[in-house]
mmCIF file of C-alpha atoms in Angstrom:
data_model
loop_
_atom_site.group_PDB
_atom_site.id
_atom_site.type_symbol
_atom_site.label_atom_id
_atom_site.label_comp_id
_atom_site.label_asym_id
_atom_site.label_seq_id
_atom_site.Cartn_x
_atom_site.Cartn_y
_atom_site.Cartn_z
ATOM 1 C CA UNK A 1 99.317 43.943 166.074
ATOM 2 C CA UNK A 2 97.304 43.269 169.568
ATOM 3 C CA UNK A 3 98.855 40.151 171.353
ATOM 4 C CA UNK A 4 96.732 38.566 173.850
ATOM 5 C CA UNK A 5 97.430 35.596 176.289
ATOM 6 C CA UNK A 6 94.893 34.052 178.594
ATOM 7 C CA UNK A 7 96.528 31.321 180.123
ATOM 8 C CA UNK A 8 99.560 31.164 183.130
ATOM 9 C CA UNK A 9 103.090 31.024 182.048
ATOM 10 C CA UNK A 10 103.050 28.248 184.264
ATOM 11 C CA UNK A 11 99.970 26.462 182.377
ATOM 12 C CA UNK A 12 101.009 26.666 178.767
ATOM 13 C CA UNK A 13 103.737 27.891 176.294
ATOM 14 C CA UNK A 14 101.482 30.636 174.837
ATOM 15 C CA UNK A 15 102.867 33.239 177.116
ATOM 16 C CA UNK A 16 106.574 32.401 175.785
ATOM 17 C CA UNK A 17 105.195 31.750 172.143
ATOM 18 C CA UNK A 18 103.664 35.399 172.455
ATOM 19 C CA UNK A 19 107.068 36.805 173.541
ATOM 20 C CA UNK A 20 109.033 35.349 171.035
ATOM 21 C CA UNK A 21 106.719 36.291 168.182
ATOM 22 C CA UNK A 22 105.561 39.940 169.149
ATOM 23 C CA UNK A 23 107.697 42.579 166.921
ATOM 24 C CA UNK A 24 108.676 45.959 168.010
ATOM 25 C CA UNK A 25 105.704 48.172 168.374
ATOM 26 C CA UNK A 26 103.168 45.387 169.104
ATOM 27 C CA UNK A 27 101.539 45.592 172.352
ATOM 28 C CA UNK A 28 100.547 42.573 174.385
ATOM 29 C CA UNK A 29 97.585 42.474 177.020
ATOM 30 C CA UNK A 30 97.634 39.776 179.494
ATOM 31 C CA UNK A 31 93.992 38.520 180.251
ATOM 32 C CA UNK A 32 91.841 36.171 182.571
ATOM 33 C CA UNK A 33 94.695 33.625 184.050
ATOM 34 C CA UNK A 34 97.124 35.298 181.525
ATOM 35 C CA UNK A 35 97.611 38.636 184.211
ATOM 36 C CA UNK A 36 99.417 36.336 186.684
ATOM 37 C CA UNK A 37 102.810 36.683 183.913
ATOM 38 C CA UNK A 38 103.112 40.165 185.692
ATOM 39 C CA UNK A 39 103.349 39.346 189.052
ATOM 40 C CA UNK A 40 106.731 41.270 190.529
ATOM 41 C CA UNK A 41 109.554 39.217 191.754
ATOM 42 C CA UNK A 42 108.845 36.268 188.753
ATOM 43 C CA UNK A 43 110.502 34.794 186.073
ATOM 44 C CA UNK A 44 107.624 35.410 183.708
ATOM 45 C CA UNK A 45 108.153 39.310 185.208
ATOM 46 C CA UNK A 46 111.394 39.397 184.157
ATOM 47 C CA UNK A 47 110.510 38.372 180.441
ATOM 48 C CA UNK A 48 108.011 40.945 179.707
ATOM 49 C CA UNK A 49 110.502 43.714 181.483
ATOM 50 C CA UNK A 50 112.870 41.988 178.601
ATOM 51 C CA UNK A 51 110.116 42.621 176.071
ATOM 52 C CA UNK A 52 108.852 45.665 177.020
ATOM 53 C CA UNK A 53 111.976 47.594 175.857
ATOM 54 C CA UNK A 54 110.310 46.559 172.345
ATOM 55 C CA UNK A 55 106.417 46.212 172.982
ATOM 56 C CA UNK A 56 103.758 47.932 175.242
ATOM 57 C CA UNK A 57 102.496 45.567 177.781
ATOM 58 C CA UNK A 58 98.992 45.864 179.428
ATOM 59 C CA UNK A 59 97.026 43.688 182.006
ATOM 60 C CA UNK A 60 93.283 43.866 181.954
ATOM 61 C CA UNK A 61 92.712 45.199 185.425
ATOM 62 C CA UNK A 62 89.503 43.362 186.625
ATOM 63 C CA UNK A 63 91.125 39.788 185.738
ATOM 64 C CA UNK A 64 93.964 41.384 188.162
ATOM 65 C CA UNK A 65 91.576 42.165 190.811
ATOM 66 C CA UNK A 66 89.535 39.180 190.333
ATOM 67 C CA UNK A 67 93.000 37.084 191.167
ATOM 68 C CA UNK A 68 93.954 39.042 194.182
ATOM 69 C CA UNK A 69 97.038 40.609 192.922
ATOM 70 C CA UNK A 70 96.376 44.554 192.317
ATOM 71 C CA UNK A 71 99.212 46.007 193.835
ATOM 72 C CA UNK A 72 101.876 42.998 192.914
ATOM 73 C CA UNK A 73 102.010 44.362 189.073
ATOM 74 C CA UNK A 74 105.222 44.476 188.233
ATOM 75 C CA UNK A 75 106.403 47.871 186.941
ATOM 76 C CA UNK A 76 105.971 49.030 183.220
ATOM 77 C CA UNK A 77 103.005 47.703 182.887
ATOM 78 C CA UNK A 78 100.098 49.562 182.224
ATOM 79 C CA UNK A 79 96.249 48.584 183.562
ATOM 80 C CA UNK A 80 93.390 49.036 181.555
ATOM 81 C CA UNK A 81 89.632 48.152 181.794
ATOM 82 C CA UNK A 82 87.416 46.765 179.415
ATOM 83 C CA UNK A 83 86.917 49.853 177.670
ATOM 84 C CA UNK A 84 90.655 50.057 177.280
ATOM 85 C CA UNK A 85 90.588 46.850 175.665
ATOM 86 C CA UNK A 86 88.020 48.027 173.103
ATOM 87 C CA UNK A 87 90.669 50.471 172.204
ATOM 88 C CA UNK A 88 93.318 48.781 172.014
ATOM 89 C CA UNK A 89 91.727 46.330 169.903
ATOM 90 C CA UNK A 90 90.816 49.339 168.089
ATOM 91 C CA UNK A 91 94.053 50.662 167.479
ATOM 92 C CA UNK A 92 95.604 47.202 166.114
ATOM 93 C CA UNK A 93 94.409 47.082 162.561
ATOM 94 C CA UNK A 94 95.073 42.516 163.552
ATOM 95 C CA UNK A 95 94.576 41.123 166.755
ATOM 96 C CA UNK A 96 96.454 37.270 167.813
ATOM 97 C CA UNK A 97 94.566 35.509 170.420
ATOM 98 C CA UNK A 98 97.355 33.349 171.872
ATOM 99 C CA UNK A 99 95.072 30.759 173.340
ATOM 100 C CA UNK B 1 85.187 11.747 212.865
ATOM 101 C CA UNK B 2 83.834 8.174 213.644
ATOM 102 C CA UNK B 3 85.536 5.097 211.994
ATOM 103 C CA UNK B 4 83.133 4.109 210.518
ATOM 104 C CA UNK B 5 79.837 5.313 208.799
ATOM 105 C CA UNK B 6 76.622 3.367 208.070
ATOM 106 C CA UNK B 7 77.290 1.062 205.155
ATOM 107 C CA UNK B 8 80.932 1.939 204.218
ATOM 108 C CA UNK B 9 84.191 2.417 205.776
ATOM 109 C CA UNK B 10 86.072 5.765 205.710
ATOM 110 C CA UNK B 11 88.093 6.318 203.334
ATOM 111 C CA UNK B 12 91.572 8.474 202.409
ATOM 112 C CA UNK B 13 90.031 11.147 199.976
ATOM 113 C CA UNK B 14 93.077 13.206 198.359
ATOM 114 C CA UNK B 15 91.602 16.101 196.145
ATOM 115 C CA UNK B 16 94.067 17.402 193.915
ATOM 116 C CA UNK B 17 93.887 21.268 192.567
ATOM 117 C CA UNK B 18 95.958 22.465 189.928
ATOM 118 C CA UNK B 19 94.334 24.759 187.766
ATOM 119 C CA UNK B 20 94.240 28.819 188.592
ATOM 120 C CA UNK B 21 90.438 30.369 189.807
ATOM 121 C CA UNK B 22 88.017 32.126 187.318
ATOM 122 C CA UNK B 23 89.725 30.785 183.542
ATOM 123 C CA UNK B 24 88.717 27.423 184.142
ATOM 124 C CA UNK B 25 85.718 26.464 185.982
ATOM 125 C CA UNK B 26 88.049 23.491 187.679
ATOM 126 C CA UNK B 27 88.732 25.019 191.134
ATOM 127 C CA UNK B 28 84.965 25.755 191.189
ATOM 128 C CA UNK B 29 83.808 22.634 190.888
ATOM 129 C CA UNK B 30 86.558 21.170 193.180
ATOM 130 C CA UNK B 31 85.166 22.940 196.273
ATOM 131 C CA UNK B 32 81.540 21.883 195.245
ATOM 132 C CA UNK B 33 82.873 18.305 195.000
ATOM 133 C CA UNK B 34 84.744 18.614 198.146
ATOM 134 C CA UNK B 35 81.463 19.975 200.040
ATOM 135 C CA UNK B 36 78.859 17.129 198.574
ATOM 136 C CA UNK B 37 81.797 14.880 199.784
ATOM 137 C CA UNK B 38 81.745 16.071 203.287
ATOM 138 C CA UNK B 39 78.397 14.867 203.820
ATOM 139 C CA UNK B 40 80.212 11.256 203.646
ATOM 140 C CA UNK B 41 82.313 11.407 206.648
ATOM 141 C CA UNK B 42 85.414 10.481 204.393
ATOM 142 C CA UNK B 43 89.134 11.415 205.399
ATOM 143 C CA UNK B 44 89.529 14.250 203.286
ATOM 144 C CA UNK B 45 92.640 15.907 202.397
ATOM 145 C CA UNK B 46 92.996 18.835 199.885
ATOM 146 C CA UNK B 47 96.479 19.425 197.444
ATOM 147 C CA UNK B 48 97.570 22.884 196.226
ATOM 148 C CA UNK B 49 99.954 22.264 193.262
ATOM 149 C CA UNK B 50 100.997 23.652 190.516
ATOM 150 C CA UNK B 51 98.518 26.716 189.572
ATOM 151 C CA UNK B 52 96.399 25.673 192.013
ATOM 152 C CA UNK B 53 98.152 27.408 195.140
ATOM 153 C CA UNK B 54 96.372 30.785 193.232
ATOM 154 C CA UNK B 55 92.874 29.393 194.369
ATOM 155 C CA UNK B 56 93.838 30.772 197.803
ATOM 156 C CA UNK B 57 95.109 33.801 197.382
ATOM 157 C CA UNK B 58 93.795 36.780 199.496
ATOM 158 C CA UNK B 59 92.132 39.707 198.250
ATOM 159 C CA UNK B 60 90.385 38.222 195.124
ATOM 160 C CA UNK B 61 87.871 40.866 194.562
ATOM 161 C CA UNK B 62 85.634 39.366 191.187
ATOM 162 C CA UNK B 63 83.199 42.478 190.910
ATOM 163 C CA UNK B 64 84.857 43.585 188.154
ATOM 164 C CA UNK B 65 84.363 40.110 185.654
ATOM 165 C CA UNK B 66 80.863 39.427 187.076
ATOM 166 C CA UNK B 67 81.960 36.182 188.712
ATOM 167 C CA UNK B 68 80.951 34.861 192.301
ATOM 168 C CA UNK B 69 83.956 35.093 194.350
ATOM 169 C CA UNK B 70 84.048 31.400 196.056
ATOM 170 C CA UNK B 71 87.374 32.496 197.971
ATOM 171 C CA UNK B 72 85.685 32.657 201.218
ATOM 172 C CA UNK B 73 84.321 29.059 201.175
ATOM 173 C CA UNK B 74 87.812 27.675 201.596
ATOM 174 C CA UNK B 75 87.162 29.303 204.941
ATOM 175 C CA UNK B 76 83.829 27.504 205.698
ATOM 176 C CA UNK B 77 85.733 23.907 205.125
ATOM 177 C CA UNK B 78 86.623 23.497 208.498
ATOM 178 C CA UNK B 79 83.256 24.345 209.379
ATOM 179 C CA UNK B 80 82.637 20.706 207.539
ATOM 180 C CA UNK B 81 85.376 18.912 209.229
ATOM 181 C CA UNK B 82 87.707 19.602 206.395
ATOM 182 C CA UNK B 83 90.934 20.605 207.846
ATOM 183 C CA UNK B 84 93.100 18.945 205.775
ATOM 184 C CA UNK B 85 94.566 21.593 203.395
ATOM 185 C CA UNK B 86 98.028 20.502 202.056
ATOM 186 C CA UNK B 87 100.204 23.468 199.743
ATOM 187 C CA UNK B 88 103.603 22.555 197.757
ATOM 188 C CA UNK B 89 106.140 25.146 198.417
ATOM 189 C CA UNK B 90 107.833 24.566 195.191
ATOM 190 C CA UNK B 91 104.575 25.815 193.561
ATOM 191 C CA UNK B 92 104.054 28.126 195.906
ATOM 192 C CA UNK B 93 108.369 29.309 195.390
ATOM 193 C CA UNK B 94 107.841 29.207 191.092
ATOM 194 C CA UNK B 95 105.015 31.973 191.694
ATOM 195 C CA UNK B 96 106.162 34.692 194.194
ATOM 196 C CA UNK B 97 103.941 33.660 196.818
ATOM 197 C CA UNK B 98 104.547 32.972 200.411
ATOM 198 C CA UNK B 99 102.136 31.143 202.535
ATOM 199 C CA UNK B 100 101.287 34.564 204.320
ATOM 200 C CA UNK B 101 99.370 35.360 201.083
ATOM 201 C CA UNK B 102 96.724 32.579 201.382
ATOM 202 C CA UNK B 103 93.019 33.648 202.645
ATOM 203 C CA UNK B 104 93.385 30.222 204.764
ATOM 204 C CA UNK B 105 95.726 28.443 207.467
ATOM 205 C CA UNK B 106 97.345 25.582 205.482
ATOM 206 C CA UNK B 107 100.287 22.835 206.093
ATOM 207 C CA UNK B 108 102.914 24.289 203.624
ATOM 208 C CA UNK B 109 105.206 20.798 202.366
ATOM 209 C CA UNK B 110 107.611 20.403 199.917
ATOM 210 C CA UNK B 111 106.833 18.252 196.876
ATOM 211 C CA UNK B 112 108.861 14.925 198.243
ATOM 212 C CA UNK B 113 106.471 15.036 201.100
ATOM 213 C CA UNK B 114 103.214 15.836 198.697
ATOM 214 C CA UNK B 115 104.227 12.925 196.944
ATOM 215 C CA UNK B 116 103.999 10.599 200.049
ATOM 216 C CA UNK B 117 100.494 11.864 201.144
ATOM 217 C CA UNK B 118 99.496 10.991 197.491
ATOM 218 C CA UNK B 119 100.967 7.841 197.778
ATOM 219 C CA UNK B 120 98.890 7.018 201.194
ATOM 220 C CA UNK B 121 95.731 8.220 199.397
ATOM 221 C CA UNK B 122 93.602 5.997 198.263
ATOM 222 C CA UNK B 123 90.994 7.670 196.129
ATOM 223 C CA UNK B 124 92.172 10.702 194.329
ATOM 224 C CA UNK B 125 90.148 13.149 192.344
ATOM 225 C CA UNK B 126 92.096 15.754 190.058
ATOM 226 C CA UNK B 127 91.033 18.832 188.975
#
């Protein structure tokens, strides 16, 4: 299953919902206001470094870049493009919008 | 700025911004609101709380999701005699930001002290 959140940690409880839910092997990509939840040196950071022992997290780079924080990613986390979303989608036979 | 203006009297004008840049067209229309506003001659001030301190980060480069990049206009706002631009540290503290990060100089204050310039507002517009 593809896991994606769109909205701040600090907006709405879909990041945490997300967490909680996701099962070993899922991946979950943060999108539009969702990429700030991998800013280094967070709480939210410190959650998906929890959760990434168990899923693959991405962040959809231009929504990074858009938002001014390319370079503050934490570690771990891998950036993709739209294309790389296409895949990903792809590759999930489900994908969970966690609006 | 001159006491008062023909037909009115100046006002305390408290916008409040809360909501992240880009997901939400909020901040957007915020700024245009602010800049229509300016024509008025009002005592504007400007809040940064909550998700809103991420309307001023530096660097935003929006090429990439086809957006126009309205970053720089919190620039211009002094240019309109809005000078005014108030940021809570807590919110600022909760994210990982420090107030060397924002694209414009702004009065950092703690959230006792944003509550008193709400307080002395008297019209406030959320977003």
């Amino acid at each position: 299953m593809l896991h994606t959140v769109n909205k701040t940690p600090y907006e709405r409880n879909s990041f945490d919902s997300c967490l909680a839910h996701a099962r070993k092997g899922d991946a979950v990509l943060l999108i539009e206001d969702g990429v700030y939840a991998a800013m280094k040196g967070t709480a939210p950071a410190k959650k998906l470094e929890q959760a990434a022992k168990a899923v693959a997290i991405y962040v959809l780079q231009p929504d990074v870049e858009a938002r001014g924080i390319a370079g503050r990613i934490m570690d771990g986390v891998k950036l993709v493009d739209y294309a790389g979303f296409v895949d990903l989608a792809a590759e999930h036979p489900t994908v969970q919008a966690w609006l | 700025m001159s006491e008062e203006m023909e037909g009115g009297t100046v006002k305390k004008f408290l916008y409040v911004n809360r909501k992240a840049p880009y997901g939400t067209i909020y901040a957007l229309e915020s700024l245009e609101v602010v800049l229509i506003g300016a024509a008025f001659e009002q005592d504007v001030s400007l809040a940064f709380i909550d998700d809103g301190v991420y309307e001023l980060m530096k660097g935003q480069n929006t090429k990439g999701i086809d957006m126009k990049n309205f970053s720089p206009t919190y620039r211009a706002l002094e240019g309109y005699d809005v000078e005014k631009l108030y940021v809570e540290k807590e919110s600022l503290d909760a994210r990982g930001l420090a107030e060397a990060d924002l694209i414009v100089p702004v009065k950092v204050i703690s959230a006792r002290e944003m509550t008193d310039l709400m307080a002395e507002s008297e019209v406030v517009l959320s977003f």
